[in-house]
Short mmCIF file of C-alpha atoms in Angstrom, two decimals:
data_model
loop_
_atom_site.label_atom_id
_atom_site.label_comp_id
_atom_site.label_asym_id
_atom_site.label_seq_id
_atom_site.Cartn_x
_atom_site.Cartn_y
_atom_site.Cartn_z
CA UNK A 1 0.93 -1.34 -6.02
CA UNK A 2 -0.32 1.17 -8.11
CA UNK A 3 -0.49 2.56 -12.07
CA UNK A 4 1.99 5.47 -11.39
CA UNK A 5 5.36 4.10 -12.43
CA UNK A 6 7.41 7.10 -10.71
CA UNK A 7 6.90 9.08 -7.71
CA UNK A 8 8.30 11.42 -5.43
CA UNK A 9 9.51 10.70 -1.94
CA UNK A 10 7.65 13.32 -0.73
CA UNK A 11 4.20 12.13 -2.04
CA UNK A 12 5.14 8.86 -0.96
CA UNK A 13 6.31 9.86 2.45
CA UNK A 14 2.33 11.41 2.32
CA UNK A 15 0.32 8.51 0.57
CA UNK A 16 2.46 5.09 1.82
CA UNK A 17 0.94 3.40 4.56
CA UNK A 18 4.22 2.07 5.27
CA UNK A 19 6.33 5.07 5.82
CA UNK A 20 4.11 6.55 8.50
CA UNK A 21 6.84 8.64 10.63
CA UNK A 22 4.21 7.70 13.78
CA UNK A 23 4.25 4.17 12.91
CA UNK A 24 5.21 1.69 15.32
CA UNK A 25 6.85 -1.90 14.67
CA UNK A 26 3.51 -3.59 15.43
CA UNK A 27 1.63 -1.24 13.13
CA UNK A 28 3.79 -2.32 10.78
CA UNK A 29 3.68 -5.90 11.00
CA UNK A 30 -0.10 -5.69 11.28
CA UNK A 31 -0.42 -3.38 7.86
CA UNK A 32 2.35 -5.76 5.95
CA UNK A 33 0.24 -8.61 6.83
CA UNK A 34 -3.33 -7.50 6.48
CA UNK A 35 -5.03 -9.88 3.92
CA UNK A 36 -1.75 -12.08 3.25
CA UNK A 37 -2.86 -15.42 2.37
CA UNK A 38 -1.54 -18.55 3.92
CA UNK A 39 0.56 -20.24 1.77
CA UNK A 40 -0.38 -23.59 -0.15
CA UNK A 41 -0.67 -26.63 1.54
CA UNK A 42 2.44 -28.21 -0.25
CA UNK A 43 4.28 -25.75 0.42
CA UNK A 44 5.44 -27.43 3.93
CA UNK A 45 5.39 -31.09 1.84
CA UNK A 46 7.94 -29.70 -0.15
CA UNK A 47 10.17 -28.34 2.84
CA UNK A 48 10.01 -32.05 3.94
CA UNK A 49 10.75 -33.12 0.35
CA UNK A 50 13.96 -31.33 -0.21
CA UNK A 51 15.13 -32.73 3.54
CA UNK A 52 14.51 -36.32 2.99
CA UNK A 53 15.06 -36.49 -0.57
CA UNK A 54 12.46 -36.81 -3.57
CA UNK A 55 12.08 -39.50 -6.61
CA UNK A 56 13.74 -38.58 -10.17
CA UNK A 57 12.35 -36.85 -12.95
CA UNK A 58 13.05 -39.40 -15.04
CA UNK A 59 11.50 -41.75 -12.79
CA UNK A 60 8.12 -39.66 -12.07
CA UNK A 61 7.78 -39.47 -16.50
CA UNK A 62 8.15 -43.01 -16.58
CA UNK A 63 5.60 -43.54 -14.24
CA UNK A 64 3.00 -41.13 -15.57
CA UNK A 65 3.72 -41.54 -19.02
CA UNK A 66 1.18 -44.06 -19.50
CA UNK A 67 -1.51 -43.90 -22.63
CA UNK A 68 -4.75 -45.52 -21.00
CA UNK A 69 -7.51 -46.72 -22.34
CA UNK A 70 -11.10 -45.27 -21.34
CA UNK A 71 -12.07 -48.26 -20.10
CA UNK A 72 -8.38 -48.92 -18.16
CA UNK A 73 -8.85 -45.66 -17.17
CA UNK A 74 -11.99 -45.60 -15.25
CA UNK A 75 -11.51 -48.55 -13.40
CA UNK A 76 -8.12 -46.75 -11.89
CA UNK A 77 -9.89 -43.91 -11.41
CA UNK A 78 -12.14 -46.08 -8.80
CA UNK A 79 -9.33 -48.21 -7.22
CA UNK A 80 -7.67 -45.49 -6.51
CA UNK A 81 -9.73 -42.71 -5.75
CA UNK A 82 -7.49 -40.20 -8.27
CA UNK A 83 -8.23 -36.56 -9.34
CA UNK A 84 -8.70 -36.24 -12.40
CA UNK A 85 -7.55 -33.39 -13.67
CA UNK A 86 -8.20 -31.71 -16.86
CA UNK A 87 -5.61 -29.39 -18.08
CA UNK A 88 -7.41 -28.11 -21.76
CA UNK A 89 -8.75 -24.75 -22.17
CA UNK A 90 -11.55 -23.36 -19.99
CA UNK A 91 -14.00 -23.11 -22.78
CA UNK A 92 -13.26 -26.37 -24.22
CA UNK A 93 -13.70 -28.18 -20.23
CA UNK A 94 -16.96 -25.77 -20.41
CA UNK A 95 -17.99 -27.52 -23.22
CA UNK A 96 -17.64 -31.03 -22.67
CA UNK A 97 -15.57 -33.00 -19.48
CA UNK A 98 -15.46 -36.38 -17.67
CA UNK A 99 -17.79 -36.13 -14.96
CA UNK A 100 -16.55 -35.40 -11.43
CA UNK A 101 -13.23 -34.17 -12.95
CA UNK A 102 -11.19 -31.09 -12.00
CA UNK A 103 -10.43 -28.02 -14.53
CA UNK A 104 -6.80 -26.54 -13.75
CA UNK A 105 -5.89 -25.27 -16.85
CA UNK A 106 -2.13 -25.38 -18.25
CA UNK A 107 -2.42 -22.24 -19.97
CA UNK A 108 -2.56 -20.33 -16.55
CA UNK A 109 -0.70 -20.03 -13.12
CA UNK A 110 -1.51 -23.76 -13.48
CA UNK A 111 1.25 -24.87 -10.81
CA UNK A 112 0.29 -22.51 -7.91
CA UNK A 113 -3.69 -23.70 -8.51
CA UNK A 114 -2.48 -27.64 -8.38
CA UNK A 115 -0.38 -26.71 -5.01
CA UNK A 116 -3.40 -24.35 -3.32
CA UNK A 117 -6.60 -26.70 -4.41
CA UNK A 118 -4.91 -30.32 -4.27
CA UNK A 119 -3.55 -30.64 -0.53
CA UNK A 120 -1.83 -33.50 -0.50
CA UNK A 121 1.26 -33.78 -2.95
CA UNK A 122 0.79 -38.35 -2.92
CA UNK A 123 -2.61 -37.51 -4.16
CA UNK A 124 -3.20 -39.66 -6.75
CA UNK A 125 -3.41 -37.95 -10.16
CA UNK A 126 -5.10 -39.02 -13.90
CA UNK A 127 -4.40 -36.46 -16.68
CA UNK A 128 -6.21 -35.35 -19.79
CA UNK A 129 -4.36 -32.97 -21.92
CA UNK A 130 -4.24 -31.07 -25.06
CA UNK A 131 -2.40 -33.54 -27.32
CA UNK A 132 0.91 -33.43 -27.25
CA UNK A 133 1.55 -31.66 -23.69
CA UNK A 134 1.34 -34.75 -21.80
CA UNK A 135 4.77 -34.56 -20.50
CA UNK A 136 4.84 -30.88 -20.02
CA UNK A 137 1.80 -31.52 -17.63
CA UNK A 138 3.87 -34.32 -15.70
CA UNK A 139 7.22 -32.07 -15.67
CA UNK A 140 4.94 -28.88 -14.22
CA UNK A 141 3.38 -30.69 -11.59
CA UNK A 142 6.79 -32.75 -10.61
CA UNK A 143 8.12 -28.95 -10.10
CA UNK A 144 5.87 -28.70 -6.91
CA UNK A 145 6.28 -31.85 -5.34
CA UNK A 146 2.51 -34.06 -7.41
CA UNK A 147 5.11 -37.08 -8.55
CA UNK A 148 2.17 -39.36 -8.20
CA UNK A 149 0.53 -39.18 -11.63
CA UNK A 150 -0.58 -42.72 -12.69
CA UNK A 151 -1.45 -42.03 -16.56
CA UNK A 152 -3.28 -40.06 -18.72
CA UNK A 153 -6.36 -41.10 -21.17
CA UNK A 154 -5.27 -41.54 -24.37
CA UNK A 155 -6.85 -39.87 -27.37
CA UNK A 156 -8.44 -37.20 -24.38
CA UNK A 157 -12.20 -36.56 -24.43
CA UNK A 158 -13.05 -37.53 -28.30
CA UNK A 159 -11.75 -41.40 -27.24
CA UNK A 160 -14.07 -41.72 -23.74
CA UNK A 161 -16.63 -40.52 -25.73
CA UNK A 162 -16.31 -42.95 -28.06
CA UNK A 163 -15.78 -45.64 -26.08
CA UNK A 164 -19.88 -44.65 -25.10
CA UNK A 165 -18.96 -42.56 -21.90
CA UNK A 166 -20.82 -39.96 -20.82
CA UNK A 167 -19.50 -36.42 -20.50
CA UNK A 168 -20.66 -33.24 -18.54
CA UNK A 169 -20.48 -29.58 -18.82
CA UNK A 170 -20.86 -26.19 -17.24
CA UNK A 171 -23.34 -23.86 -17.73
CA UNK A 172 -21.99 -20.56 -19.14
CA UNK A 173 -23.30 -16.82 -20.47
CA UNK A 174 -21.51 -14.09 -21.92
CA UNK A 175 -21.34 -10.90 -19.80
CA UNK A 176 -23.79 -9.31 -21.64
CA UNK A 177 -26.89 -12.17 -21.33
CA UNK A 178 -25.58 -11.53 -17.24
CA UNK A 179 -26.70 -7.88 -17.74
CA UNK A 180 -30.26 -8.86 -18.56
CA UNK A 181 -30.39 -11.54 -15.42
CA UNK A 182 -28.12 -10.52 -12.96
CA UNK A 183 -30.81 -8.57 -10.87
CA UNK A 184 -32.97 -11.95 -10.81
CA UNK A 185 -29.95 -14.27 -8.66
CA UNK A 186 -27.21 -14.43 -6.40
CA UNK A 187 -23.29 -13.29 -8.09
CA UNK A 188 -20.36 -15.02 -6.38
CA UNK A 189 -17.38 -13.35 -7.08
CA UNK A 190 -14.40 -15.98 -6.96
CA UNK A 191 -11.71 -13.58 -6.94
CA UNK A 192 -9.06 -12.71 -4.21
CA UNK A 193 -10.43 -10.40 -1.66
CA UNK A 194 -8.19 -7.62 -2.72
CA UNK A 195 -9.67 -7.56 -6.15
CA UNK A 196 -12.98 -7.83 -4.72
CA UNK A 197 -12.49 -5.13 -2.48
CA UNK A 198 -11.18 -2.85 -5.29
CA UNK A 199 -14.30 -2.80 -7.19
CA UNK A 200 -16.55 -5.46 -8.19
CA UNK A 201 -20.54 -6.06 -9.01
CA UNK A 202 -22.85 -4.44 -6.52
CA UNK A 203 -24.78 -6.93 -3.84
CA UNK A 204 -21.63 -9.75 -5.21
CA UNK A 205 -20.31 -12.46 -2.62
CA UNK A 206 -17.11 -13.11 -1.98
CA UNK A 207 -16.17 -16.79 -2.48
CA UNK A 208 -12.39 -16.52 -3.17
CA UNK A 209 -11.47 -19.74 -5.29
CA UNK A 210 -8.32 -20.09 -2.10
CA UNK A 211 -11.25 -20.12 0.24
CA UNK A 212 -13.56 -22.37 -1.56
CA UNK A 213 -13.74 -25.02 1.21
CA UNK A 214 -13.85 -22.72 3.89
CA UNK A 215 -17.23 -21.23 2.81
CA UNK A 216 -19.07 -24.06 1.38
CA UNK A 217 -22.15 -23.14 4.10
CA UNK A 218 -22.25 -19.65 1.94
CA UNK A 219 -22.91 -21.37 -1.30
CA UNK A 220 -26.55 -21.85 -2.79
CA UNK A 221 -27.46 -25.51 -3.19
CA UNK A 222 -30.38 -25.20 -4.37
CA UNK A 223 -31.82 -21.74 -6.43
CA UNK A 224 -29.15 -20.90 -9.63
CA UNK A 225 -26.40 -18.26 -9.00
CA UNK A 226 -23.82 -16.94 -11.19
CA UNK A 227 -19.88 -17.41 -10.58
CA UNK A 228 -17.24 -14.97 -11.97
CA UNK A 229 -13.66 -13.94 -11.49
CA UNK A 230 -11.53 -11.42 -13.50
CA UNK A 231 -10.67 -13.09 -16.82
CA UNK A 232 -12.91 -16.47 -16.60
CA UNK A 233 -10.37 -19.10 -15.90
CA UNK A 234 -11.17 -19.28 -11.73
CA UNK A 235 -14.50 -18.87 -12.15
CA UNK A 236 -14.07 -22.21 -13.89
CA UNK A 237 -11.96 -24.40 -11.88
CA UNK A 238 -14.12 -22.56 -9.06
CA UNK A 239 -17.48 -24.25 -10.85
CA UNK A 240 -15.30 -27.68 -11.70
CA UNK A 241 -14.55 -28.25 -7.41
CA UNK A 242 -18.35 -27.46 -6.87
CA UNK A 243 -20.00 -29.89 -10.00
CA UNK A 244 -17.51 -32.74 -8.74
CA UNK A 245 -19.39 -31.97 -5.17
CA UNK A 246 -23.00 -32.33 -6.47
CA UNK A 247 -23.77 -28.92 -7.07
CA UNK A 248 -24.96 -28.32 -10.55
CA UNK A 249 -26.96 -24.96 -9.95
CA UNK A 250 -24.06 -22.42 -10.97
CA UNK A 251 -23.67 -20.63 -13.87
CA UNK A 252 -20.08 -19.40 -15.50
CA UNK A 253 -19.68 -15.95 -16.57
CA UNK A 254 -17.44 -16.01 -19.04
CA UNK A 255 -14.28 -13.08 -19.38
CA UNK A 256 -15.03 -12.10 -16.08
CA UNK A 257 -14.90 -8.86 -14.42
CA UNK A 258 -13.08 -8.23 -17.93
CA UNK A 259 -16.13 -8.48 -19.79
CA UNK A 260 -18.28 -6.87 -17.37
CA UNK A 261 -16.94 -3.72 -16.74
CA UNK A 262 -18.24 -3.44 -20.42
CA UNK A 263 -22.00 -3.82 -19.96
CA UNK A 264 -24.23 -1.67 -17.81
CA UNK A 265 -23.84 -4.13 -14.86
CA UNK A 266 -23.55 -1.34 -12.01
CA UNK A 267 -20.09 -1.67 -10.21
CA UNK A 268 -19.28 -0.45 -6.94
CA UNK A 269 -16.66 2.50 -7.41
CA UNK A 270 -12.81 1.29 -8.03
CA UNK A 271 -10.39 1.94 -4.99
CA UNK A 272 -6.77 1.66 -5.81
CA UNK A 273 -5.14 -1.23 -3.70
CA UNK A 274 -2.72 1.55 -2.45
CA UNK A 275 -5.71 3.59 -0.97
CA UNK A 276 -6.52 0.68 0.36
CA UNK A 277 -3.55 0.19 2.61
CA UNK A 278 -4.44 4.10 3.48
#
């Protein structure tokens, strides 16, 4: 991919990796799938799903639509061991949450974050939502094979609250307070390694949010580090997974890479992902 949107055959005959005259099959196959991620964990669930059959809609909304109490709540929460999973805006989970609880917001590619992060589609689910969109959530995740959401809490965070619950938060900065600390800490970068490898902040890691579990050694327990990813919605459910795993030492950057390609936060230069390929 690239910003041109027309070209000549000859340019591209000169510039595409993948219409080397020289190239041979296994080139090929090797370049096509250089840095192609393996798919979701549900994705084979759902194979399996659409050969042995799958409940109804109607019968997954009756099942989840189910107002619950805080106190009704929690205690399923603990029987069963569910995720919960809030679905609100990424500033509004920054600012207050139920502890241990997972941010997938609804606003974004909410579905293909649910499939990638959750493994198992019989994973018990709790929701809190925005008012209004519980059944949207239901319907969404239903759509990718998560059928086994047991209720939402009623009222969302204002009710456990309330009810004398405790809530959490994360820790979050603008870009621009990052500019006057970023040379003090570590910067995980929680983008896709193609974006990282485009251009991002000089001395970052690479934890990509897909790879989260597979790099847990890499992450700082102890000493404070910053997260970010390009827009500030990964960076978030990125810092959700690691609070509901005891680590409480990150700080969010909010808008991302977004927000700091506008400070003086030195980058390293951008490579187009076509030059990549090159």
């Amino acid at each position: 991919m690239s910003k041109e949107t027309t070209d000549t055959l000859g340019n591209q005959k000169k510039t595409n990796y993948a219409l080397r005259a020289d190239m041979t099959l296994e080139e090929f196959k090797a370049e096509l799938l250089e840095g192609l991620l393996p798919p979701p964990a549900y994705f084979p669930q759902n194979v399996m799903m659409n050969i042995q059959g799958y409940e109804s809609l109607d019968s997954v909304k009756e099942k989840a639509n189910k107002p619950l109490h805080p106190k009704e709540f929690e205690a399923i929460a603990n029987q069963t061991e569910a995720v919960i999973l809030d679905v609100r805006n990424e500033y509004d989970f920054i600012k207050e949450h139920i502890p241990n609880s997972i941010f997938i917001g609804l606003h974004g590619q909410f579905a293909p974050w649910v499939g990638a992060l959750i493994r198992d589609i019989k994973q018990p689910i709790l929701l809190i939502t925005p008012e209004g969109k519980e059944e949207e959530t239901v319907t969404r995740l239903s759509r990718v094979g998560f059928d086994n959401t047991l209720g939402y809490l009623e009222g969302g965070i204002e009710t456990w609250k309330n009810a004398g619950y405790e809530t959490d938060n994360i820790n979050s900065i603008t870009p621009e307070e990052l500019n006057n600390e970023y040379k003090k800490t570590t910067i995980i970068d929680a983008r896709k390694p193609g974006e990282f490898s485009a251009e991002h902040v000089e001395n970052a890691i690479n934890i990509p949010l897909d790879y989260i579990n597979e790099h847990l050694a890499e992450i700082p327990k102890e000493e404070p580090f910053y997260v970010h990813c390009a827009g500030g919605y990964r960076s978030v459910i990125w810092a959700s997974i690691m609070k509901s795993r005891g680590y409480h030492n990150m700080i969010n950057v909010e808008k991302g890479m977004a927000g700091i390609r506008n400070t003086s936060i030195p980058l390293t230069n951008f490579v187009c992902a076509t030059s990549l390929k090159q």
